[in-house]
Amino acid sequence: MSRDEMRKIQSIRLKQTVERVYHNSTFYRKKMQELGITPNDIESIDDIGKLPFTTKQDLRDNYPFGLMSSPMSEIVRLHASSGTTGKPIVVGYTRSDLAVWAEVVARCLTAYGVTKNDRIQVSYGYGLFTGGLGAHMGVENIGGTVIPMSSGNTQKQIQLMHDFGANGLACTPSYAMYLAETIHASGIPLEEFQLRIGAFGAEPWSENMRKELEEKLHIKAYDIYGLTEICGPGVGGECECQNGTHLWEDHFFPEIVDPVTLQPVAPGEEGELVFTTLTKEGMPMIRYRTRDLTHLIYDKCECGRTAVRMGRIMGRSDDMLIIRGVNVFPSQIESVILEMPEFEPHYLIVVDRKNNTDTFEVQVEVRQEFYSDEINRMMALKKKIGHRLQSVLGISADIKLVEPRSIERSQGKAKRVIDNRKI
């Protein structure tokens, strides 16, 4: 589809969405009235800058159903974010919303090479978390066979992956890494598995982790992007070229804004990703601030798809740690760890404040073959990773080398940061 054709579709759908929220959502009507806007002011997608932003706090403040734009009699499913603090984010879906969701996940999986002849093991958590059921619906939409494992019960995961001949695995990258370790420890030869595709998402992961997963599982590892507030997994996904994540912009219109001024940035510049849903009925989102920091690529991809691509997410404006005045993203630390063969891809960042000064500790597992009782060897390793981290981050970290398998494994989203500061 050409850029002009896409913009025509986006303009029609934006106008319909603005009409829907203005007439059916007290929250959005009030927001628009405060800005002196009516649906008549939105004539095309170029007018999107006139509309108000929506934040995660808005969703919490209107818990549970205050942002619905369809009556509850039309809401056929509810999902919610894990909600690490306070109330969870609740999202409602109509039948049409579920059909769109299944379609966009199917687009991602098809781009990875999944067909109706494949068996996909879905090891994302099922339930209120969108990962499990989102991936599940996408596989079914293609006509593939779903193995609905959910997360956990790792020994059984491996047994059934082997016995059922799973061709694909859908889960968080950190859980995929744990599954890989367990397969290697199980003694079952990797050659006996039929895995060839991994669909990994729900947490940030680096290019180095991709290489590690591909090597350990003998697969091609793809990123699938999404967030509960917009629909769940399937907002975008990589193609065979793996040169950015295609965003399905006929359903989810992306913008990049400066996270401080909230003004649009120049094309190709990095900033905060903002989405407006164009086809959602149950709970449309207008200019939702994702907090993800990235940039957009509008050049046509070599795969032939014209949907805009998103560059790798550099971090989140709210995940970003400010340590002694320096901006630090966990993804930067992960990238350094994964480029060094002496370390396992398992780490923990512990930040605290003592005597009004930030402390910054990075715990990292040493691989079995490099772990030693010799103090000199371990000190040399500590120095090596410490220097590399300082050169990347611009700040020194207190490195704590730990034994293999001593950092707690996650069966869902990995907990990488403990921030004990009372700020």
PDB file of C-alpha atoms in Angstrom, residues 127-271:
ATOM      1  CA  GLY A 127      -4.927 -15.208  31.954  1.00  0.00           C
ATOM      2  CA  LEU A 128      -5.200 -11.454  32.414  1.00  0.00           C
ATOM      3  CA  PHE A 129      -1.746 -10.984  30.812  1.00  0.00           C
ATOM      4  CA  THR A 130      -2.237 -10.445  27.060  1.00  0.00           C
ATOM      5  CA  GLY A 131       0.748 -12.524  25.902  1.00  0.00           C
ATOM      6  CA  GLY A 132      -0.676 -16.045  26.033  1.00  0.00           C
ATOM      7  CA  LEU A 133      -4.121 -15.527  24.513  1.00  0.00           C
ATOM      8  CA  GLY A 134      -2.810 -12.954  22.026  1.00  0.00           C
ATOM      9  CA  ALA A 135      -0.243 -15.349  20.547  1.00  0.00           C
ATOM     10  CA  HIS A 136      -2.783 -18.184  20.766  1.00  0.00           C
ATOM     11  CA  MET A 137      -5.375 -16.325  18.651  1.00  0.00           C
ATOM     12  CA  GLY A 138      -2.755 -15.354  16.056  1.00  0.00           C
ATOM     13  CA  VAL A 139      -1.635 -18.957  15.518  1.00  0.00           C
ATOM     14  CA  GLU A 140      -5.251 -20.125  15.227  1.00  0.00           C
ATOM     15  CA  ASN A 141      -5.986 -17.313  12.745  1.00  0.00           C
ATOM     16  CA  ILE A 142      -3.270 -18.651  10.425  1.00  0.00           C
ATOM     17  CA  GLY A 143      -4.596 -22.188  10.883  1.00  0.00           C
ATOM     18  CA  GLY A 144      -1.515 -23.419  12.722  1.00  0.00           C
ATOM     19  CA  THR A 145      -1.624 -25.777  15.707  1.00  0.00           C
ATOM     20  CA  VAL A 146      -1.404 -24.147  19.130  1.00  0.00           C
ATOM     21  CA  ILE A 147       0.302 -25.932  22.028  1.00  0.00           C
ATOM     22  CA  PRO A 148      -1.099 -23.772  24.888  1.00  0.00           C
ATOM     23  CA  MET A 149       1.519 -24.462  27.561  1.00  0.00           C
ATOM     24  CA  SER A 150       1.479 -21.100  29.383  1.00  0.00           C
ATOM     25  CA  SER A 151       4.598 -20.381  31.458  1.00  0.00           C
ATOM     26  CA  GLY A 152       6.127 -22.522  34.203  1.00  0.00           C
ATOM     27  CA  ASN A 153       6.434 -26.300  34.602  1.00  0.00           C
ATOM     28  CA  THR A 154       9.655 -26.117  32.607  1.00  0.00           C
ATOM     29  CA  GLN A 155      10.442 -29.864  32.523  1.00  0.00           C
ATOM     30  CA  LYS A 156       7.028 -30.570  30.992  1.00  0.00           C
ATOM     31  CA  GLN A 157       7.518 -27.688  28.540  1.00  0.00           C
ATOM     32  CA  ILE A 158      10.632 -29.373  27.209  1.00  0.00           C
ATOM     33  CA  GLN A 159       9.118 -32.851  27.132  1.00  0.00           C
ATOM     34  CA  LEU A 160       6.075 -31.736  25.123  1.00  0.00           C
ATOM     35  CA  MET A 161       8.110 -29.425  22.889  1.00  0.00           C
ATOM     36  CA  HIS A 162      10.146 -32.513  22.008  1.00  0.00           C
ATOM     37  CA  ASP A 163       7.292 -35.035  21.811  1.00  0.00           C
ATOM     38  CA  PHE A 164       4.806 -32.782  19.965  1.00  0.00           C
ATOM     39  CA  GLY A 165       7.453 -31.572  17.508  1.00  0.00           C
ATOM     40  CA  ALA A 166       6.928 -27.861  18.136  1.00  0.00           C
ATOM     41  CA  ASN A 167       8.308 -25.765  15.252  1.00  0.00           C
ATOM     42  CA  GLY A 168       7.889 -22.435  17.014  1.00  0.00           C
ATOM     43  CA  LEU A 169       8.146 -21.031  20.531  1.00  0.00           C
ATOM     44  CA  ALA A 170       6.348 -17.890  21.739  1.00  0.00           C
ATOM     45  CA  CYS A 171       7.435 -16.538  25.150  1.00  0.00           C
ATOM     46  CA  THR A 172       9.522 -13.851  26.825  1.00  0.00           C
ATOM     47  CA  PRO A 173      13.196 -13.878  25.750  1.00  0.00           C
ATOM     48  CA  SER A 174      14.335 -14.402  29.363  1.00  0.00           C
ATOM     49  CA  TYR A 175      12.116 -17.498  29.678  1.00  0.00           C
ATOM     50  CA  ALA A 176      13.373 -18.762  26.309  1.00  0.00           C
ATOM     51  CA  MET A 177      16.901 -18.481  27.699  1.00  0.00           C
ATOM     52  CA  TYR A 178      15.854 -20.502  30.758  1.00  0.00           C
ATOM     53  CA  LEU A 179      14.240 -23.151  28.513  1.00  0.00           C
ATOM     54  CA  ALA A 180      17.467 -23.307  26.472  1.00  0.00           C
ATOM     55  CA  GLU A 181      19.530 -23.873  29.621  1.00  0.00           C
ATOM     56  CA  THR A 182      17.148 -26.577  30.802  1.00  0.00           C
ATOM     57  CA  ILE A 183      17.224 -28.354  27.417  1.00  0.00           C
ATOM     58  CA  HIS A 184      21.030 -28.412  27.515  1.00  0.00           C
ATOM     59  CA  ALA A 185      20.973 -29.751  31.084  1.00  0.00           C
ATOM     60  CA  SER A 186      18.336 -32.397  30.210  1.00  0.00           C
ATOM     61  CA  GLY A 187      20.670 -34.419  28.019  1.00  0.00           C
ATOM     62  CA  ILE A 188      18.151 -34.564  25.142  1.00  0.00           C
ATOM     63  CA  PRO A 189      20.125 -33.737  21.988  1.00  0.00           C
ATOM     64  CA  LEU A 190      19.054 -30.411  20.490  1.00  0.00           C
ATOM     65  CA  GLU A 191      18.925 -32.146  17.087  1.00  0.00           C
ATOM     66  CA  GLU A 192      15.880 -34.102  18.291  1.00  0.00           C
ATOM     67  CA  PHE A 193      13.862 -30.879  18.608  1.00  0.00           C
ATOM     68  CA  GLN A 194      12.103 -29.388  15.569  1.00  0.00           C
ATOM     69  CA  LEU A 195      12.171 -25.742  16.677  1.00  0.00           C
ATOM     70  CA  ARG A 196      12.999 -23.225  13.965  1.00  0.00           C
ATOM     71  CA  ILE A 197      11.193 -19.974  14.943  1.00  0.00           C
ATOM     72  CA  GLY A 198      11.010 -17.954  18.164  1.00  0.00           C
ATOM     73  CA  ALA A 199       8.467 -15.126  18.687  1.00  0.00           C
ATOM     74  CA  PHE A 200       9.807 -13.227  21.683  1.00  0.00           C
ATOM     75  CA  GLY A 201       8.515 -10.079  23.354  1.00  0.00           C
ATOM     76  CA  ALA A 202       6.935  -8.500  26.475  1.00  0.00           C
ATOM     77  CA  GLU A 203      10.309  -7.249  27.756  1.00  0.00           C
ATOM     78  CA  PRO A 204      13.269  -5.378  26.253  1.00  0.00           C
ATOM     79  CA  TRP A 205      16.013  -7.578  24.802  1.00  0.00           C
ATOM     80  CA  SER A 206      19.200  -6.867  22.938  1.00  0.00           C
ATOM     81  CA  GLU A 207      20.725  -7.960  19.636  1.00  0.00           C
ATOM     82  CA  ASN A 208      23.274  -9.983  21.604  1.00  0.00           C
ATOM     83  CA  MET A 209      20.510 -11.885  23.386  1.00  0.00           C
ATOM     84  CA  ARG A 210      18.990 -12.674  19.991  1.00  0.00           C
ATOM     85  CA  LYS A 211      22.292 -14.213  18.835  1.00  0.00           C
ATOM     86  CA  GLU A 212      22.555 -16.192  22.062  1.00  0.00           C
ATOM     87  CA  LEU A 213      19.012 -17.598  21.726  1.00  0.00           C
ATOM     88  CA  GLU A 214      19.537 -18.473  18.064  1.00  0.00           C
ATOM     89  CA  GLU A 215      22.749 -20.303  18.880  1.00  0.00           C
ATOM     90  CA  LYS A 216      21.405 -22.158  21.924  1.00  0.00           C
ATOM     91  CA  LEU A 217      18.055 -23.212  20.392  1.00  0.00           C
ATOM     92  CA  HIS A 218      19.048 -23.485  16.699  1.00  0.00           C
ATOM     93  CA  ILE A 219      16.235 -21.099  15.735  1.00  0.00           C
ATOM     94  CA  LYS A 220      15.605 -17.769  14.041  1.00  0.00           C
ATOM     95  CA  ALA A 221      14.534 -15.376  16.824  1.00  0.00           C
ATOM     96  CA  TYR A 222      12.038 -12.604  16.031  1.00  0.00           C
ATOM     97  CA  ASP A 223      10.784  -9.683  18.067  1.00  0.00           C
ATOM     98  CA  ILE A 224       7.035  -9.181  18.534  1.00  0.00           C
ATOM     99  CA  TYR A 225       5.984  -5.839  19.965  1.00  0.00           C
ATOM    100  CA  GLY A 226       2.865  -4.806  21.806  1.00  0.00           C
ATOM    101  CA  LEU A 227       1.412  -3.336  24.940  1.00  0.00           C
ATOM    102  CA  THR A 228      -1.747  -4.102  26.880  1.00  0.00           C
ATOM    103  CA  GLU A 229      -3.152  -0.583  26.545  1.00  0.00           C
ATOM    104  CA  ILE A 230      -3.096  -0.702  22.724  1.00  0.00           C
ATOM    105  CA  CYS A 231      -4.119  -4.351  22.212  1.00  0.00           C
ATOM    106  CA  GLY A 232      -1.395  -6.701  23.469  1.00  0.00           C
ATOM    107  CA  PRO A 233       1.259  -8.460  21.353  1.00  0.00           C
ATOM    108  CA  GLY A 234       0.927  -7.829  17.621  1.00  0.00           C
ATOM    109  CA  VAL A 235       1.071  -4.028  17.478  1.00  0.00           C
ATOM    110  CA  GLY A 236       4.169  -4.736  15.396  1.00  0.00           C
ATOM    111  CA  GLY A 237       6.674  -7.394  14.503  1.00  0.00           C
ATOM    112  CA  GLU A 238       9.862  -7.965  12.568  1.00  0.00           C
ATOM    113  CA  CYS A 239       9.988  -9.385   9.044  1.00  0.00           C
ATOM    114  CA  GLU A 240      12.564 -11.729   7.510  1.00  0.00           C
ATOM    115  CA  CYS A 241      14.931  -8.769   6.967  1.00  0.00           C
ATOM    116  CA  GLN A 242      15.010  -7.996  10.720  1.00  0.00           C
ATOM    117  CA  ASN A 243      15.777  -4.375  10.007  1.00  0.00           C
ATOM    118  CA  GLY A 244      13.262  -2.797  12.378  1.00  0.00           C
ATOM    119  CA  THR A 245       9.792  -3.710  13.610  1.00  0.00           C
ATOM    120  CA  HIS A 246       6.892  -3.160  11.201  1.00  0.00           C
ATOM    121  CA  LEU A 247       4.026  -1.375  12.976  1.00  0.00           C
ATOM    122  CA  TRP A 248       0.538  -2.165  11.676  1.00  0.00           C
ATOM    123  CA  GLU A 249      -0.273   1.490  11.188  1.00  0.00           C
ATOM    124  CA  ASP A 250      -3.666   0.877   9.577  1.00  0.00           C
ATOM    125  CA  HIS A 251      -4.790  -0.065  13.118  1.00  0.00           C
ATOM    126  CA  PHE A 252      -2.302   1.748  15.385  1.00  0.00           C
ATOM    127  CA  PHE A 253      -1.068   5.185  14.285  1.00  0.00           C
ATOM    128  CA  PRO A 254       2.446   5.923  15.624  1.00  0.00           C
ATOM    129  CA  GLU A 255       4.032   9.282  16.422  1.00  0.00           C
ATOM    130  CA  ILE A 256       7.418  10.151  17.926  1.00  0.00           C
ATOM    131  CA  VAL A 257       7.456  13.110  20.316  1.00  0.00           C
ATOM    132  CA  ASP A 258      10.021  14.734  22.560  1.00  0.00           C
ATOM    133  CA  PRO A 259       9.289  13.193  26.014  1.00  0.00           C
ATOM    134  CA  VAL A 260       9.810  16.575  27.709  1.00  0.00           C
ATOM    135  CA  THR A 261       8.177  19.101  25.354  1.00  0.00           C
ATOM    136  CA  LEU A 262       5.716  16.579  23.796  1.00  0.00           C
ATOM    137  CA  GLN A 263       6.346  18.215  20.417  1.00  0.00           C
ATOM    138  CA  PRO A 264       6.889  16.023  17.324  1.00  0.00           C
ATOM    139  CA  VAL A 265      10.540  15.318  16.560  1.00  0.00           C
ATOM    140  CA  ALA A 266      12.092  15.509  13.076  1.00  0.00           C
ATOM    141  CA  PRO A 267      11.623  12.368  10.907  1.00  0.00           C
ATOM    142  CA  GLY A 268      14.093   9.656  11.927  1.00  0.00           C
ATOM    143  CA  GLU A 269      14.928  11.296  15.254  1.00  0.00           C
ATOM    144  CA  GLU A 270      14.623   9.394  18.513  1.00  0.00           C
ATOM    145  CA  GLY A 271      11.882  10.223  20.993  1.00  0.00           C
TER     146      GLY A 271
END
